[in-house]
PDB file of C-alpha atoms and ligand atoms in Angstrom:
ATOM      1  CA  MET C  15     -21.170  15.590   6.364  1.00  0.00           C
ATOM      2  CA  THR C  16     -18.364  13.164   6.923  1.00  0.00           C
ATOM      3  CA  ILE C  17     -16.210  12.568   3.712  1.00  0.00           C
ATOM      4  CA  ALA C  18     -16.582   9.118   2.774  1.00  0.00           C
ATOM      5  CA  VAL C  19     -13.299   7.062   2.808  1.00  0.00           C
ATOM      6  CA  ILE C  20     -13.299   3.062   1.473  1.00  0.00           C
ATOM      7  CA  THR C  21     -10.032   1.210   3.236  1.00  0.00           C
ATOM      8  CA  ILE C  22      -8.800  -1.451   1.437  1.00  0.00           C
ATOM      9  CA  ASP C  23      -6.188  -3.329   3.378  1.00  0.00           C
ATOM     10  CA  GLY C  24      -4.288  -6.404   2.754  1.00  0.00           C
ATOM     11  CA  PRO C  25      -0.530  -8.152   2.083  1.00  0.00           C
ATOM     12  CA  SER C  26       1.865  -7.598  -0.667  1.00  0.00           C
ATOM     13  CA  ALA C  27       0.985  -8.026  -4.355  1.00  0.00           C
ATOM     14  CA  SER C  28      -2.542  -9.100  -3.426  1.00  0.00           C
ATOM     15  CA  GLY C  29      -3.948  -6.596  -5.982  1.00  0.00           C
ATOM     16  CA  LYS C  30      -5.185  -4.454  -4.087  1.00  0.00           C
ATOM     17  CA  GLY C  31      -3.863  -1.050  -5.704  1.00  0.00           C
ATOM     18  CA  THR C  32      -5.725  -2.040  -8.809  1.00  0.00           C
ATOM     19  CA  VAL C  33      -8.942  -2.514  -6.985  1.00  0.00           C
ATOM     20  CA  ALA C  34      -8.613   0.695  -4.865  1.00  0.00           C
ATOM     21  CA  ALA C  35      -7.540   2.557  -8.045  1.00  0.00           C
ATOM     22  CA  LEU C  36     -10.249   1.126 -10.702  1.00  0.00           C
ATOM     23  CA  VAL C  37     -12.849   1.807  -7.352  1.00  0.00           C
ATOM     24  CA  ALA C  38     -11.712   5.391  -7.042  1.00  0.00           C
ATOM     25  CA  GLU C  39     -12.376   5.585 -10.364  1.00  0.00           C
ATOM     26  CA  LYS C  40     -15.478   4.640 -10.644  1.00  0.00           C
ATOM     27  CA  LEU C  41     -17.351   6.524  -8.088  1.00  0.00           C
ATOM     28  CA  GLY C  42     -14.965   9.968  -9.026  1.00  0.00           C
ATOM     29  CA  PHE C  43     -12.768   9.213  -5.641  1.00  0.00           C
ATOM     30  CA  ALA C  44      -9.216  10.615  -5.001  1.00  0.00           C
ATOM     31  CA  TYR C  45      -7.024   7.789  -4.385  1.00  0.00           C
ATOM     32  CA  LEU C  46      -4.077   7.083  -1.823  1.00  0.00           C
ATOM     33  CA  ASP C  47      -1.689   4.238  -2.340  1.00  0.00           C
ATOM     34  CA  SER C  48      -0.318   4.416   1.067  1.00  0.00           C
ATOM     35  CA  GLY C  49       2.338   1.961   0.618  1.00  0.00           C
ATOM     36  CA  ALA C  50       3.606   4.305  -1.995  1.00  0.00           C
ATOM     37  CA  LEU C  51       4.615   6.711   0.921  1.00  0.00           C
ATOM     38  CA  TYR C  52       6.488   4.187   2.721  1.00  0.00           C
ATOM     39  CA  ARG C  53       8.230   2.909  -0.523  1.00  0.00           C
ATOM     40  CA  LEU C  54       9.242   6.340  -1.303  1.00  0.00           C
ATOM     41  CA  THR C  55      10.407   6.893   2.517  1.00  0.00           C
ATOM     42  CA  ALA C  56      12.819   4.414   1.746  1.00  0.00           C
ATOM     43  CA  LEU C  57      14.263   5.228  -0.966  1.00  0.00           C
ATOM     44  CA  HIS C  58      14.898   8.924   0.194  1.00  0.00           C
ATOM     45  CA  ALA C  59      16.295   7.468   2.926  1.00  0.00           C
ATOM     46  CA  ARG C  60      18.781   5.055   0.893  1.00  0.00           C
ATOM     47  CA  ARG C  61      19.741   8.118  -1.865  1.00  0.00           C
ATOM     48  CA  HIS C  62      20.584  10.494   1.727  1.00  0.00           C
ATOM     49  CA  GLY C  63      22.934   7.756   2.948  1.00  0.00           C
ATOM     50  CA  VAL C  64      20.553   7.403   5.539  1.00  0.00           C
ATOM     51  CA  SER C  65      20.106   3.606   7.055  1.00  0.00           C
ATOM     52  CA  TRP C  66      17.021   1.991   7.342  1.00  0.00           C
ATOM     53  CA  ALA C  67      17.607   1.235  10.768  1.00  0.00           C
ATOM     54  CA  ASP C  68      18.006   4.687  12.076  1.00  0.00           C
ATOM     55  CA  GLU C  69      14.635   5.215  12.951  1.00  0.00           C
ATOM     56  CA  ALA C  70      15.139   9.074  13.974  1.00  0.00           C
ATOM     57  CA  ALA C  71      16.960  10.209  11.294  1.00  0.00           C
ATOM     58  CA  VAL C  72      14.115   8.165   8.572  1.00  0.00           C
ATOM     59  CA  ALA C  73      11.308   9.797  10.781  1.00  0.00           C
ATOM     60  CA  THR C  74      12.681  12.967   9.550  1.00  0.00           C
ATOM     61  CA  LEU C  75      12.745  12.657   6.448  1.00  0.00           C
ATOM     62  CA  ALA C  76       9.400  10.582   6.044  1.00  0.00           C
ATOM     63  CA  ARG C  77       8.372  14.221   7.915  1.00  0.00           C
ATOM     64  CA  THR C  78       9.501  16.301   5.065  1.00  0.00           C
ATOM     65  CA  LEU C  79       8.975  13.493   2.237  1.00  0.00           C
ATOM     66  CA  PRO C  80       9.257  15.790  -0.957  1.00  0.00           C
ATOM     67  CA  ALA C  81       7.064  13.251  -2.850  1.00  0.00           C
ATOM     68  CA  VAL C  82       3.823  14.851  -5.179  1.00  0.00           C
ATOM     69  CA  PHE C  83       1.249  12.021  -6.611  1.00  0.00           C
ATOM     70  CA  CYS C  84       0.537  13.658 -10.794  1.00  0.00           C
ATOM     71  CA  ASP C  85      -1.231  12.207 -13.269  1.00  0.00           C
ATOM     72  CA  GLY C  86      -0.054   8.933 -12.697  1.00  0.00           C
ATOM     73  CA  GLU C  87       3.581  10.005 -12.166  1.00  0.00           C
ATOM     74  CA  ILE C  88       4.808   9.871  -8.622  1.00  0.00           C
ATOM     75  CA  LEU C  89       7.621  12.613  -8.173  1.00  0.00           C
ATOM     76  CA  LEU C  90      10.541  12.525  -5.471  1.00  0.00           C
ATOM     77  CA  ASP C  91      12.671  15.752  -5.617  1.00  0.00           C
ATOM     78  CA  GLY C  92      10.758  16.509  -8.785  1.00  0.00           C
ATOM     79  CA  GLU C  93      12.247  13.277 -10.460  1.00  0.00           C
ATOM     80  CA  ASN C  94       9.662  10.797 -11.549  1.00  0.00           C
ATOM     81  CA  VAL C  95      10.070   7.166  -9.600  1.00  0.00           C
ATOM     82  CA  ALA C  96       6.803   5.652 -10.028  1.00  0.00           C
ATOM     83  CA  ASP C  97       9.059   2.684 -11.345  1.00  0.00           C
ATOM     84  CA  ALA C  98      12.182   2.792  -9.288  1.00  0.00           C
ATOM     85  CA  ILE C  99      10.085   2.514  -6.020  1.00  0.00           C
ATOM     86  CA  ARG C 100       8.450  -0.907  -7.298  1.00  0.00           C
ATOM     87  CA  SER C 101      11.788  -2.414  -7.293  1.00  0.00           C
ATOM     88  CA  GLU C 102      12.001  -5.689  -4.879  1.00  0.00           C
ATOM     89  CA  GLU C 103      14.637  -4.055  -2.956  1.00  0.00           C
ATOM     90  CA  VAL C 104      12.647  -0.542  -2.426  1.00  0.00           C
ATOM     91  CA  GLY C 105       9.977  -3.097  -1.236  1.00  0.00           C
ATOM     92  CA  MET C 106      12.024  -4.928   1.457  1.00  0.00           C
ATOM     93  CA  GLY C 107      12.934  -1.524   2.492  1.00  0.00           C
ATOM     94  CA  ALA C 108       9.376  -0.146   2.933  1.00  0.00           C
ATOM     95  CA  SER C 109       9.009  -2.837   4.839  1.00  0.00           C
ATOM     96  CA  VAL C 110      11.693  -2.425   7.340  1.00  0.00           C
ATOM     97  CA  ILE C 111      10.904   1.051   7.543  1.00  0.00           C
ATOM     98  CA  ALA C 112       7.241   0.255   7.957  1.00  0.00           C
ATOM     99  CA  ALA C 113       7.971  -1.037  11.574  1.00  0.00           C
ATOM    100  CA  LEU C 114       9.501   1.715  12.917  1.00  0.00           C
ATOM    101  CA  PRO C 115       6.407   3.755  14.998  1.00  0.00           C
ATOM    102  CA  GLN C 116       8.384   7.158  14.646  1.00  0.00           C
ATOM    103  CA  VAL C 117       8.264   6.794  10.681  1.00  0.00           C
ATOM    104  CA  ARG C 118       4.651   5.685  11.083  1.00  0.00           C
ATOM    105  CA  ALA C 119       3.507   8.805  13.026  1.00  0.00           C
ATOM    106  CA  ALA C 120       5.350  11.007  10.808  1.00  0.00           C
ATOM    107  CA  LEU C 121       3.610   9.749   7.851  1.00  0.00           C
ATOM    108  CA  LEU C 122      -0.094   9.796   9.643  1.00  0.00           C
ATOM    109  CA  GLU C 123      -0.989  13.365   9.232  1.00  0.00           C
ATOM    110  CA  ARG C 124      -0.029  13.368   5.223  1.00  0.00           C
ATOM    111  CA  GLN C 125      -2.561  10.286   4.699  1.00  0.00           C
ATOM    112  CA  ARG C 126      -5.348  11.544   6.715  1.00  0.00           C
ATOM    113  CA  ALA C 127      -4.634  14.919   4.295  1.00  0.00           C
ATOM    114  CA  TYR C 128      -5.911  12.516   1.205  1.00  0.00           C
ATOM    115  CA  ARG C 129      -9.373  12.592   2.684  1.00  0.00           C
ATOM    116  CA  VAL C 130     -10.941  15.097   0.177  1.00  0.00           C
ATOM    117  CA  ALA C 131     -14.728  15.475  -0.955  1.00  0.00           C
ATOM    118  CA  PRO C 132     -16.629  13.669  -2.425  1.00  0.00           C
ATOM    119  CA  GLY C 133     -14.521  10.811  -1.102  1.00  0.00           C
ATOM    120  CA  LEU C 134     -11.528   8.715  -0.727  1.00  0.00           C
ATOM    121  CA  VAL C 135     -10.158   5.219  -1.843  1.00  0.00           C
ATOM    122  CA  THR C 136      -7.193   4.045   0.051  1.00  0.00           C
ATOM    123  CA  ASP C 137      -5.168   0.913   0.256  1.00  0.00           C
ATOM    124  CA  GLY C 138      -2.110  -0.396   2.370  1.00  0.00           C
ATOM    125  CA  ARG C 139      -1.794  -2.167   5.810  1.00  0.00           C
ATOM    126  CA  ASP C 140      -3.214   0.132   8.442  1.00  0.00           C
ATOM    127  CA  MET C 141      -5.856   2.436   6.635  1.00  0.00           C
ATOM    128  CA  GLY C 142      -8.958   0.909   8.556  1.00  0.00           C
ATOM    129  CA  SER C 143      -7.547   0.476  11.645  1.00  0.00           C
ATOM    130  CA  VAL C 144      -5.333   3.569  12.351  1.00  0.00           C
ATOM    131  CA  VAL C 145      -5.434   5.893   9.954  1.00  0.00           C
ATOM    132  CA  PHE C 146      -8.953   6.312   9.149  1.00  0.00           C
ATOM    133  CA  PRO C 147     -10.975   4.318  11.854  1.00  0.00           C
ATOM    134  CA  ASP C 148     -13.971   5.679  10.988  1.00  0.00           C
ATOM    135  CA  ALA C 149     -14.061   4.610   7.227  1.00  0.00           C
ATOM    136  CA  THR C 150     -17.369   4.062   5.282  1.00  0.00           C
ATOM    137  CA  LEU C 151     -16.279   0.502   4.415  1.00  0.00           C
ATOM    138  CA  LYS C 152     -13.302  -1.249   5.436  1.00  0.00           C
ATOM    139  CA  ILE C 153     -11.732  -4.364   3.292  1.00  0.00           C
ATOM    140  CA  PHE C 154      -9.487  -7.013   4.066  1.00  0.00           C
ATOM    141  CA  LEU C 155      -8.181  -8.543   0.618  1.00  0.00           C
ATOM    142  CA  THR C 156      -6.104 -10.875   0.150  1.00  0.00           C
ATOM    143  CA  ALA C 157      -5.040 -13.801  -2.237  1.00  0.00           C
ATOM    144  CA  SER C 158      -2.950 -16.862  -1.335  1.00  0.00           C
ATOM    145  CA  ALA C 159       0.740 -16.548  -1.545  1.00  0.00           C
ATOM    146  CA  ASP C 160       1.147 -18.564  -4.583  1.00  0.00           C
ATOM    147  CA  VAL C 161      -1.122 -16.559  -6.486  1.00  0.00           C
ATOM    148  CA  ARG C 162       0.627 -13.246  -5.355  1.00  0.00           C
ATOM    149  CA  ALA C 163       3.958 -14.110  -6.185  1.00  0.00           C
ATOM    150  CA  GLY C 164       2.691 -15.326  -9.605  1.00  0.00           C
ATOM    151  CA  ARG C 165       0.394 -11.843 -10.119  1.00  0.00           C
ATOM    152  CA  ARG C 166       4.339 -10.216  -9.308  1.00  0.00           C
ATOM    153  CA  TYR C 167       5.942 -12.472 -11.357  1.00  0.00           C
ATOM    154  CA  LYS C 168       4.253 -11.265 -14.467  1.00  0.00           C
ATOM    155  CA  GLN C 169       3.922  -7.706 -13.515  1.00  0.00           C
ATOM    156  CA  LEU C 170       8.027  -8.059 -13.563  1.00  0.00           C
ATOM    157  CA  ILE C 171       8.632 -10.032 -16.382  1.00  0.00           C
ATOM    158  CA  SER C 172       6.401  -7.179 -18.251  1.00  0.00           C
ATOM    159  CA  LYS C 173       8.982  -4.559 -17.519  1.00  0.00           C
ATOM    160  CA  GLU C 174      12.165  -6.570 -17.170  1.00  0.00           C
ATOM    161  CA  ASP C 175      13.642  -9.184 -18.768  1.00  0.00           C
ATOM    162  CA  SER C 176      13.772 -11.786 -15.748  1.00  0.00           C
ATOM    163  CA  ALA C 177      12.159 -12.676 -12.653  1.00  0.00           C
ATOM    164  CA  ASN C 178      12.746 -15.790 -10.362  1.00  0.00           C
ATOM    165  CA  LEU C 179       9.232 -17.242  -9.448  1.00  0.00           C
ATOM    166  CA  PRO C 180      10.410 -18.834  -6.187  1.00  0.00           C
ATOM    167  CA  ARG C 181      12.629 -15.801  -5.153  1.00  0.00           C
ATOM    168  CA  ILE C 182       9.500 -13.731  -5.487  1.00  0.00           C
ATOM    169  CA  LEU C 183       7.596 -16.233  -3.223  1.00  0.00           C
ATOM    170  CA  GLN C 184      10.153 -16.228  -0.798  1.00  0.00           C
ATOM    171  CA  ASP C 185       9.941 -11.943  -0.402  1.00  0.00           C
ATOM    172  CA  ILE C 186       6.428 -12.290  -0.488  1.00  0.00           C
ATOM    173  CA  THR C 187       6.557 -14.584   2.943  1.00  0.00           C
ATOM    174  CA  GLU C 188       9.055 -12.832   3.797  1.00  0.00           C
ATOM    175  CA  ARG C 189       7.446  -9.566   3.993  1.00  0.00           C
ATOM    176  CA  ASP C 190       3.808 -10.958   4.983  1.00  0.00           C
ATOM    177  CA  ALA C 191       5.940 -12.552   7.964  1.00  0.00           C
ATOM    178  CA  ARG C 192       7.520  -9.220   9.158  1.00  0.00           C
ATOM    179  CA  ASP C 193       4.532  -6.845   8.196  1.00  0.00           C
ATOM    180  CA  ALA C 194       2.326  -9.119  10.562  1.00  0.00           C
ATOM    181  CA  ALA C 195       4.889  -9.623  12.951  1.00  0.00           C
ATOM    182  CA  ARG C 196       5.236  -6.166  13.957  1.00  0.00           C
ATOM    183  CA  SER C 197       3.826  -4.276  17.337  1.00  0.00           C
ATOM    184  CA  VAL C 198       2.513  -1.337  15.389  1.00  0.00           C
ATOM    185  CA  ALA C 199      -0.614  -1.711  12.893  1.00  0.00           C
ATOM    186  CA  PRO C 200       0.395  -5.369  12.346  1.00  0.00           C
ATOM    187  CA  LEU C 201      -1.160  -6.807   9.057  1.00  0.00           C
ATOM    188  CA  ARG C 202      -4.179  -8.547   9.841  1.00  0.00           C
ATOM    189  CA  GLN C 203      -7.916  -8.217   9.083  1.00  0.00           C
ATOM    190  CA  GLU C 204      -9.725  -6.421  11.704  1.00  0.00           C
ATOM    191  CA  PRO C 205     -12.906  -7.297  12.971  1.00  0.00           C
ATOM    192  CA  ASP C 206     -14.625  -4.654  11.159  1.00  0.00           C
ATOM    193  CA  ALA C 207     -13.573  -5.057   8.059  1.00  0.00           C
ATOM    194  CA  ARG C 208     -14.914  -7.454   5.229  1.00  0.00           C
ATOM    195  CA  LEU C 209     -12.787 -10.474   3.424  1.00  0.00           C
ATOM    196  CA  LEU C 210     -12.112 -10.664   0.012  1.00  0.00           C
ATOM    197  CA  ASP C 211     -10.631 -12.805  -1.402  1.00  0.00           C
ATOM    198  CA  THR C 212      -9.279 -12.340  -4.781  1.00  0.00           C
ATOM    199  CA  SER C 213      -7.401 -15.923  -5.573  1.00  0.00           C
ATOM    200  CA  GLU C 214     -10.010 -16.946  -7.702  1.00  0.00           C
ATOM    201  CA  MET C 215     -11.171 -13.882  -8.611  1.00  0.00           C
ATOM    202  CA  SER C 216     -11.332 -11.585 -12.055  1.00  0.00           C
ATOM    203  CA  VAL C 217     -10.270  -7.432 -10.862  1.00  0.00           C
ATOM    204  CA  ASP C 218     -13.744  -6.849 -12.612  1.00  0.00           C
ATOM    205  CA  LEU C 219     -15.502  -8.776 -10.492  1.00  0.00           C
ATOM    206  CA  ALA C 220     -13.575  -7.903  -7.362  1.00  0.00           C
ATOM    207  CA  VAL C 221     -14.287  -4.176  -8.294  1.00  0.00           C
ATOM    208  CA  ALA C 222     -17.589  -5.205  -8.537  1.00  0.00           C
ATOM    209  CA  ALA C 223     -17.610  -6.685  -4.776  1.00  0.00           C
ATOM    210  CA  VAL C 224     -16.787  -3.576  -3.433  1.00  0.00           C
ATOM    211  CA  LEU C 225     -18.888  -1.222  -5.313  1.00  0.00           C
ATOM    212  CA  GLY C 226     -21.686  -3.612  -4.215  1.00  0.00           C
ATOM    213  CA  TRP C 227     -20.413  -3.350  -0.523  1.00  0.00           C
ATOM    214  CA  TYR C 228     -20.067   0.475  -0.670  1.00  0.00           C
ATOM    215  CA  GLY C 229     -23.567   0.847  -2.320  1.00  0.00           C
ATOM    216  CA  GLN C 230     -25.194  -1.024   0.899  1.00  0.00           C
ATOM    217  CA  SER C 231     -23.291   1.040   3.454  1.00  0.00           C
ATOM    218  CA  VAL C 232     -24.165   4.848   2.136  1.00  0.00           C
TER     219      VAL C 232
HETATM  220  O1   DC V  15       1.446  -2.135  -0.567  1.00  0.00           O
HETATM  221  P1   DC V  15       2.892  -2.375  -0.808  1.00  0.00           P
HETATM  222  O2   DC V  15       3.493  -3.558  -1.332  1.00  0.00           O
HETATM  223  O3   DC V  15       3.323  -0.899  -1.749  1.00  0.00           O
HETATM  224  O4   DC V  15       3.622  -1.219   0.871  1.00  0.00           O
HETATM  225  C1   DC V  15       5.344  -1.683   0.948  1.00  0.00           C
HETATM  226  C2   DC V  15       5.477  -1.697   2.206  1.00  0.00           C
HETATM  227  O5   DC V  15       4.847  -0.674   2.978  1.00  0.00           O
HETATM  228  C3   DC V  15       4.911  -2.863   2.729  1.00  0.00           C
HETATM  229  O6   DC V  15       5.904  -3.999   3.406  1.00  0.00           O
HETATM  230  C4   DC V  15       4.458  -2.774   4.144  1.00  0.00           C
HETATM  231  C5   DC V  15       4.508  -0.995   4.157  1.00  0.00           C
HETATM  232  N1   DC V  15       3.040  -0.713   4.065  1.00  0.00           N
HETATM  233  C6   DC V  15       2.537  -0.180   6.101  1.00  0.00           C
HETATM  234  O7   DC V  15       3.424  -0.736   6.856  1.00  0.00           O
HETATM  235  N2   DC V  15       1.663   0.195   5.720  1.00  0.00           N
HETATM  236  C7   DC V  15       0.780   0.979   5.001  1.00  0.00           C
HETATM  237  N3   DC V  15      -0.155   1.145   5.421  1.00  0.00           N
HETATM  238  C8   DC V  15       0.904   0.674   3.465  1.00  0.00           C
HETATM  239  C9   DC V  15       2.350  -0.225   3.338  1.00  0.00           C
END
């Protein structure tokens, strides 16, 4: 029997991670935040003095990434970097290295290994198109750039003293453009993915929508 997978792809700061984690909790499924793997790789490269432009060297680091997800902590070389990988700088680096085909290939099998019984919910950009093309349910979760910038702003301001909304909006727009324009696994809604626009939707409603679709698909 194939193991169920729900893929939730979409742009930065759309809230897909929050929705995916809650859906996983409700179903008792594992959860994989694939963006965290790209962020970890970018941070790992930076810490080893490897340029984000050096495809072969970054891919080598990605292949042997010493990362562990455990009880809400994200360990890199044993250090909890759950907050460090959320910085705008590391996010930008993740977007740069995610455009490199060798890096994407290096992370492919690692992502597939998270498919364990009774099921997996995963979020990213290409989870439905490349990593789990046979997923049980595929969703493209998005929200307008303004709404996403507002959500990221609130998230940052709760952790740091200051955050700059126009700058965040600009970063989000740039990152969307880079993620959508790249030749490998670009950010886009695939024909077999259901669209979930959460611009005017609460997290609870978004979770209910995903659970409803999943109920219909099994
Ligand atoms: O979802 P996120 O913002 O944490 O992702 C960080 C970066 O990683 C983002 O710019 C795109 C990239 N990414 C990707 O290319 N493919 C994935 N499956 C997940 C993330």
